[in-house]
Amino acid sequence: MASEFATIMPIYYFVFPQKAVYFVAADLKEAEDIFAMDGVTLYLSLVSVCGGLANLLVLVVLLRHLRSLRVPEIFILSITLSDFLSCAVGIPLAIHASIAGTWPYCLEGCKAHAFFIYTFGLVSLVHLAIMAFEKYLTIFKHMSKWGNFLSKRGASLIVVGLWVYCLFFTVPPLFGWAAYGLENGNLTCSIKFDSRHPVDISYYVVMYIGGFFIPLGLILYSYYHINKVKHRVAVRKYASNDVNRVAHIRRNVKYAVKLALLIGGYLLSWAPYSVITFLIVLQVELSDQAVYVPSLFAKTSFMYNPFLYLVFFRSFRKKLFVTLTTREYRARRRRKMLLEYFPHLTNESTSTSHTAGAVPLQIRVNVRPDSIPFIVPTGAPLETRL
């Protein structure tokens, strides 16, 4: 063990030079604790910095295209805001505590930290649940029309309602219905789940029902029916003349599968902590590490959503491309792609100026919301234009 510490001590001195004095002592247990604490600091810093910057980028992209946002993107905008606030406000307090070795603020600071983390975490869950239910309604109740079951205005009002709904569960501990306090390890704060007072127990019941089981039940209900209709489409149980209906269902089912990845990632992050808190309510004795590690792991949910948006949502990639590039660059790129498909055209004919002999261009935009505008030259053969 001593040789292992001797091997990595130079690296540790470089990263944390102010703590090298601790290794003068021969107490390896103390050294292990120091390494563990600084590992927590690095982990929380990674979540805060990477998550904060990534979510900020998503906010900038979506706010720039605010008028053209679709209904699901309105919910994603709200989730991104809560994730960004968690990384920028809630987690830095825990970073300071891990550096200090204990919670450095007063009880009011502990309550504020717990309130922020709990509120923002719950906001993500209820938004994902409503997104799943909205996709279910779009598939089953909105089959004859393109678009979503909800309008943009309706989605915006629901977003406001969801934030109020979350505050219904996170504000009462500030005023005596249950309480916020330090978790095991004295580095982060959360709801005190070890109280045996009947009033606090009633809060735990309401919190688990409204803040966990109802959103989870809504998700399971929605995806149970979405999976059924996906199976029906796969085995062609719809009439052959329902082409538009089948295309509508397949498009929304495909989006629901992508949404399921976001939901699965969130549940994977928070499920261990939910199980641990439930065991605490049942008075099961747990070690500090058994409580603290799931609490830390849950905070990863604030970081990875932007990367999932980038990988799985093409509409977001398009908006990101427009945000990060200039109009001139996009125009040159379109002209280059056009010349690749129609090499008989000249550079002059693809420019914006109308020169003599240039082949005029016609932009044909399909009215379906999932289509991509494309350019075809009016001088091209008929079979090409069709």
XYZ file of C-alpha atoms in Angstrom:
386
model
C 0.000 0.000 0.000
C 2.825 2.373 0.905
C 4.526 1.766 -2.439
C 1.296 2.604 -4.291
C 1.030 5.938 -2.508
C 4.716 6.616 -3.171
C 4.148 6.076 -6.888
C 1.300 8.557 -7.272
C 2.386 11.124 -4.657
C 4.347 13.284 -7.178
C 1.236 13.600 -9.354
C -0.862 14.374 -6.310
C 1.622 17.054 -5.188
C 1.295 18.692 -8.599
C -2.530 18.754 -8.489
C -2.915 19.483 -4.765
C 0.436 20.982 -3.596
C -1.135 22.577 -0.530
C -1.957 19.138 0.904
C 1.467 17.518 0.532
C 2.173 18.147 4.211
C -0.371 15.462 5.152
C 1.934 12.766 3.866
C 4.597 13.596 6.422
C 2.574 11.427 8.784
C 2.654 7.663 8.337
C -1.078 7.310 8.762
C -2.162 5.677 5.492
C -5.809 5.706 6.577
C -5.665 9.483 6.742
C -4.006 9.530 3.326
C -6.794 7.399 1.871
C -9.395 9.773 3.290
C -7.602 12.735 1.735
C -7.471 11.036 -1.652
C -11.166 10.156 -1.426
C -12.116 13.726 -0.495
C -10.121 15.218 -3.345
C -11.592 12.648 -5.714
C -15.018 13.941 -4.716
C -13.827 17.493 -5.368
C -12.595 16.595 -8.856
C -15.787 14.699 -9.654
C -18.082 17.531 -8.545
C -15.927 20.073 -10.375
C -16.213 18.013 -13.557
C -19.996 17.849 -13.227
C -20.271 21.556 -12.459
C -17.949 22.843 -15.196
C -18.790 20.417 -18.017
C -22.479 20.302 -17.156
C -22.709 24.064 -16.745
C -20.997 24.853 -20.053
C -22.864 22.154 -21.996
C -26.259 23.193 -20.651
C -25.437 26.852 -21.248
C -24.683 26.045 -24.888
C -28.015 24.230 -25.228
C -29.794 27.234 -23.679
C -28.131 29.618 -26.133
C -29.039 27.415 -29.108
C -32.679 26.960 -28.093
C -33.211 30.594 -27.087
C -31.797 31.764 -30.407
C -34.415 29.627 -32.190
C -37.147 30.326 -29.645
C -39.852 31.119 -32.207
C -39.216 27.952 -34.210
C -39.100 25.555 -31.248
C -41.331 22.507 -31.429
C -43.399 21.321 -28.490
C -40.844 18.753 -27.192
C -38.085 21.363 -27.411
C -40.050 23.671 -25.111
C -39.887 20.995 -22.424
C -36.202 20.378 -23.182
C -35.534 24.106 -22.762
C -37.065 23.993 -19.279
C -35.098 20.854 -18.323
C -31.885 22.449 -19.571
C -32.532 25.551 -17.479
C -32.939 23.456 -14.325
C -29.799 21.420 -15.113
C -27.789 24.583 -15.728
C -28.922 26.146 -12.448
C -27.969 22.948 -10.617
C -24.453 23.041 -12.070
C -24.048 26.791 -11.566
C -25.706 27.248 -8.149
C -26.245 23.988 -6.267
C -23.145 21.895 -6.984
C -20.533 24.659 -6.338
C -21.675 24.725 -2.707
C -20.902 21.004 -2.443
C -17.499 21.580 -4.087
C -16.602 24.145 -1.431
C -17.709 21.698 1.276
C -15.557 18.882 -0.136
C -12.523 21.178 -0.241
C -13.129 22.275 3.351
C -13.740 18.695 4.500
C -17.102 19.549 6.047
C -20.113 21.768 5.409
C -18.730 25.334 5.734
C -21.994 27.259 5.732
C -24.744 27.844 8.235
C -27.975 25.863 8.472
C -29.723 28.319 6.148
C -27.076 27.677 3.501
C -27.635 23.949 3.935
C -31.366 24.415 3.426
C -30.791 26.504 0.299
C -28.443 23.891 -1.181
C -30.881 21.046 -0.500
C -33.803 23.065 -1.864
C -32.008 23.826 -5.139
C -30.817 20.264 -5.781
C -34.176 18.721 -4.855
C -36.199 21.202 -6.926
C -34.058 20.951 -10.049
C -33.875 17.164 -9.856
C -37.646 16.864 -9.489
C -38.227 19.329 -12.337
C -36.362 17.034 -14.727
C -38.367 13.961 -13.704
C -41.827 15.526 -14.045
C -40.888 17.133 -17.367
C -39.724 13.800 -18.771
C -42.933 12.168 -17.538
C -45.103 14.797 -19.243
C -43.047 14.540 -22.438
C -43.678 10.791 -22.509
C -47.400 11.285 -21.862
C -47.608 14.011 -24.520
C -46.017 11.658 -27.029
C -48.593 9.013 -26.096
C -51.418 11.528 -26.641
C -49.900 12.634 -29.946
C -49.857 9.062 -31.230
C -53.292 7.971 -29.974
C -55.377 11.157 -29.892
C -53.856 13.143 -32.731
C -53.471 10.536 -35.467
C -55.321 12.393 -38.183
C -53.143 15.538 -37.968
C -49.493 16.441 -38.279
C -47.734 17.982 -35.326
C -48.195 17.402 -31.617
C -51.181 16.977 -29.358
C -50.193 20.128 -27.462
C -49.778 23.554 -28.987
C -46.738 25.685 -28.189
C -48.831 27.882 -25.926
C -50.262 24.858 -24.157
C -46.786 23.390 -23.661
C -45.515 26.692 -22.242
C -48.378 26.855 -19.745
C -47.753 23.251 -18.706
C -44.066 24.040 -18.130
C -45.044 26.807 -15.715
C -47.474 24.437 -14.012
C -44.772 21.776 -13.634
C -42.437 24.189 -11.858
C -45.244 25.141 -9.479
C -46.013 21.446 -8.961
C -42.387 20.790 -7.988
C -42.362 23.718 -5.566
C -45.338 22.135 -3.811
C -42.990 19.329 -2.712
C -39.759 21.269 -2.188
C -40.975 24.369 -0.318
C -42.723 22.704 2.712
C -39.461 21.419 4.290
C -38.374 25.052 4.530
C -41.339 25.751 6.811
C -41.512 22.727 9.068
C -43.251 19.965 7.098
C -40.199 17.672 7.237
C -36.815 19.396 7.196
C -33.638 19.874 5.200
C -30.333 18.952 6.820
C -26.854 17.518 6.373
C -26.468 14.086 4.812
C -24.050 11.449 6.046
C -20.523 12.720 5.534
C -21.479 16.356 6.274
C -20.680 17.466 2.716
C -24.112 17.832 1.092
C -27.624 18.551 2.272
C -30.966 16.947 1.536
C -34.252 16.066 3.214
C -33.808 14.492 6.645
C -35.294 11.070 5.991
C -34.507 9.665 9.437
C -37.207 11.565 11.338
C -39.845 9.474 13.114
C -42.271 12.327 13.726
C -45.762 11.571 12.292
C -45.870 14.930 10.494
C -42.566 14.227 8.753
C -43.629 10.684 7.868
C -46.760 12.082 6.226
C -44.521 14.286 4.086
C -42.420 11.283 3.029
C -45.584 9.495 1.887
C -46.834 12.491 -0.105
C -43.376 13.119 -1.546
C -42.859 9.553 -2.753
C -46.344 9.357 -4.251
C -46.379 12.731 -6.004
C -42.677 13.149 -6.674
C -41.743 9.630 -7.740
C -44.508 7.069 -8.205
C -46.927 9.286 -10.173
C -44.274 10.472 -12.695
C -42.868 6.950 -12.964
C -46.363 5.494 -13.409
C -47.118 8.045 -16.125
C -43.934 7.064 -17.954
C -44.653 3.339 -17.712
C -48.289 3.805 -18.796
C -47.285 5.897 -21.809
C -44.571 3.557 -23.005
C -46.709 0.476 -22.482
C -49.241 1.815 -24.984
C -46.571 3.245 -27.297
C -44.944 -0.175 -27.439
C -48.302 -1.758 -28.302
C -48.898 0.565 -31.229
C -45.287 0.102 -32.347
C -45.923 -3.639 -32.506
C -49.145 -3.119 -34.472
C -47.339 -0.985 -37.038
C -44.527 -3.538 -37.279
C -46.943 -6.368 -38.104
C -48.947 -4.117 -40.498
C -52.285 -4.252 -38.727
C -53.329 -0.906 -40.179
C -55.100 -0.629 -43.503
C -52.925 -0.105 -46.547
C -54.620 3.237 -47.299
C -53.596 4.667 -43.906
C -50.170 5.669 -45.218
C -50.149 9.094 -43.579
C -51.361 7.665 -40.295
C -48.664 4.989 -40.226
C -45.965 7.524 -41.129
C -47.204 9.794 -38.336
C -47.080 6.944 -35.824
C -43.646 5.752 -36.886
C -42.174 9.229 -36.658
C -43.519 9.775 -33.154
C -42.564 6.280 -31.993
C -39.020 6.936 -33.194
C -38.936 10.137 -31.156
C -40.378 8.287 -28.152
C -37.495 5.812 -28.323
C -34.996 8.678 -28.199
C -36.900 10.220 -25.306
C -36.714 6.881 -23.505
C -32.917 7.209 -23.517
C -33.183 10.513 -21.640
C -35.628 8.989 -19.176
C -33.471 5.899 -18.708
C -30.397 8.008 -18.038
C -32.223 10.050 -15.423
C -33.639 6.995 -13.660
C -30.243 5.289 -13.744
C -28.728 8.296 -11.969
C -31.408 8.802 -9.327
C -32.685 5.255 -8.699
C -29.849 4.253 -6.307
C -30.376 7.372 -4.217
C -34.158 6.853 -4.184
C -33.672 3.301 -2.913
C -31.250 4.478 -0.218
C -33.592 7.191 1.051
C -36.466 4.715 1.113
C -34.350 2.371 3.248
C -33.567 5.250 5.601
C -37.284 5.939 6.002
C -37.689 2.249 6.896
C -35.004 2.723 9.599
C -32.416 0.503 7.924
C -28.913 1.205 9.257
C -26.556 2.304 6.469
C -22.949 3.443 6.398
C -21.954 6.977 5.429
C -20.531 5.740 2.120
C -23.744 3.861 1.288
C -25.657 7.144 1.527
C -23.091 9.573 0.175
C -22.003 7.715 -2.979
C -25.552 7.423 -4.470
C -26.092 11.094 -3.623
C -23.002 12.009 -5.632
C -23.905 9.689 -8.500
C -27.366 11.263 -8.810
C -25.760 14.582 -9.731
C -24.492 13.155 -13.021
C -28.050 13.591 -14.332
C -27.364 17.337 -14.573
C -24.427 16.833 -16.933
C -25.087 14.297 -19.681
C -28.404 15.478 -21.191
C -26.763 17.972 -23.613
C -24.584 15.208 -25.029
C -27.640 12.997 -25.555
C -29.379 15.875 -27.360
C -26.387 16.192 -29.676
C -26.191 12.477 -30.464
C -29.857 11.540 -30.832
C -31.794 14.675 -31.887
C -31.135 15.805 -35.439
C -33.201 18.982 -35.059
C -30.920 20.107 -32.233
C -27.810 19.400 -34.320
C -29.234 21.595 -37.083
C -29.920 24.438 -34.660
C -26.445 24.059 -33.160
C -24.888 24.207 -36.629
C -26.781 27.402 -37.440
C -25.772 28.932 -34.099
C -22.057 28.156 -34.445
C -21.634 29.092 -38.119
C -22.047 32.267 -40.148
C -24.599 32.808 -42.882
C -21.823 33.143 -45.469
C -20.330 29.786 -44.494
C -23.710 28.065 -44.751
C -24.307 29.652 -48.171
C -20.936 28.399 -49.446
C -21.684 24.955 -48.053
C -25.080 24.836 -49.818
C -23.508 25.889 -53.117
C -20.826 23.221 -52.764
C -23.415 20.515 -52.070
C -25.519 21.708 -55.001
C -22.567 21.461 -57.376
C -21.867 17.936 -56.159
C -25.403 16.832 -57.075
C -25.636 18.925 -60.279
C -22.093 19.189 -61.694
C -23.355 20.718 -64.956
C -24.147 23.939 -63.077
C -21.548 26.694 -62.860
C -20.489 28.623 -59.799
C -22.173 31.704 -61.262
C -25.502 29.916 -61.512
C -25.393 28.993 -57.844
C -24.449 32.465 -56.635
C -26.958 34.921 -55.291
C -26.454 37.374 -58.149
C -28.600 36.959 -61.260
C -26.128 36.942 -64.124
C -26.972 36.446 -67.774
C -27.347 32.824 -68.736
C -27.553 31.632 -65.146
C -29.861 28.764 -64.374
C -32.512 30.063 -61.980
C -33.020 28.055 -58.812
C -36.281 27.076 -57.262
C -36.625 26.273 -53.567
C -39.254 23.660 -52.909
C -40.294 23.279 -49.278
C -42.467 20.354 -48.256
C -45.110 21.509 -45.784
C -44.714 18.490 -43.537
C -42.972 19.521 -40.313
C -40.467 16.672 -40.397
C -39.288 17.390 -43.937
C -36.062 19.097 -45.025
C -36.128 21.972 -47.554
C -34.064 21.251 -50.645
C -33.087 23.115 -53.792
C -33.729 21.887 -57.322
C -32.819 23.759 -60.515
C -35.721 24.510 -62.798
C -33.521 23.601 -65.745
C -32.931 20.077 -64.517
C -34.593 17.103 -66.229
C -38.160 16.393 -65.200
C -37.317 13.097 -63.500
C -34.700 14.914 -61.379
C -37.163 17.572 -60.244
C -39.747 14.965 -59.283
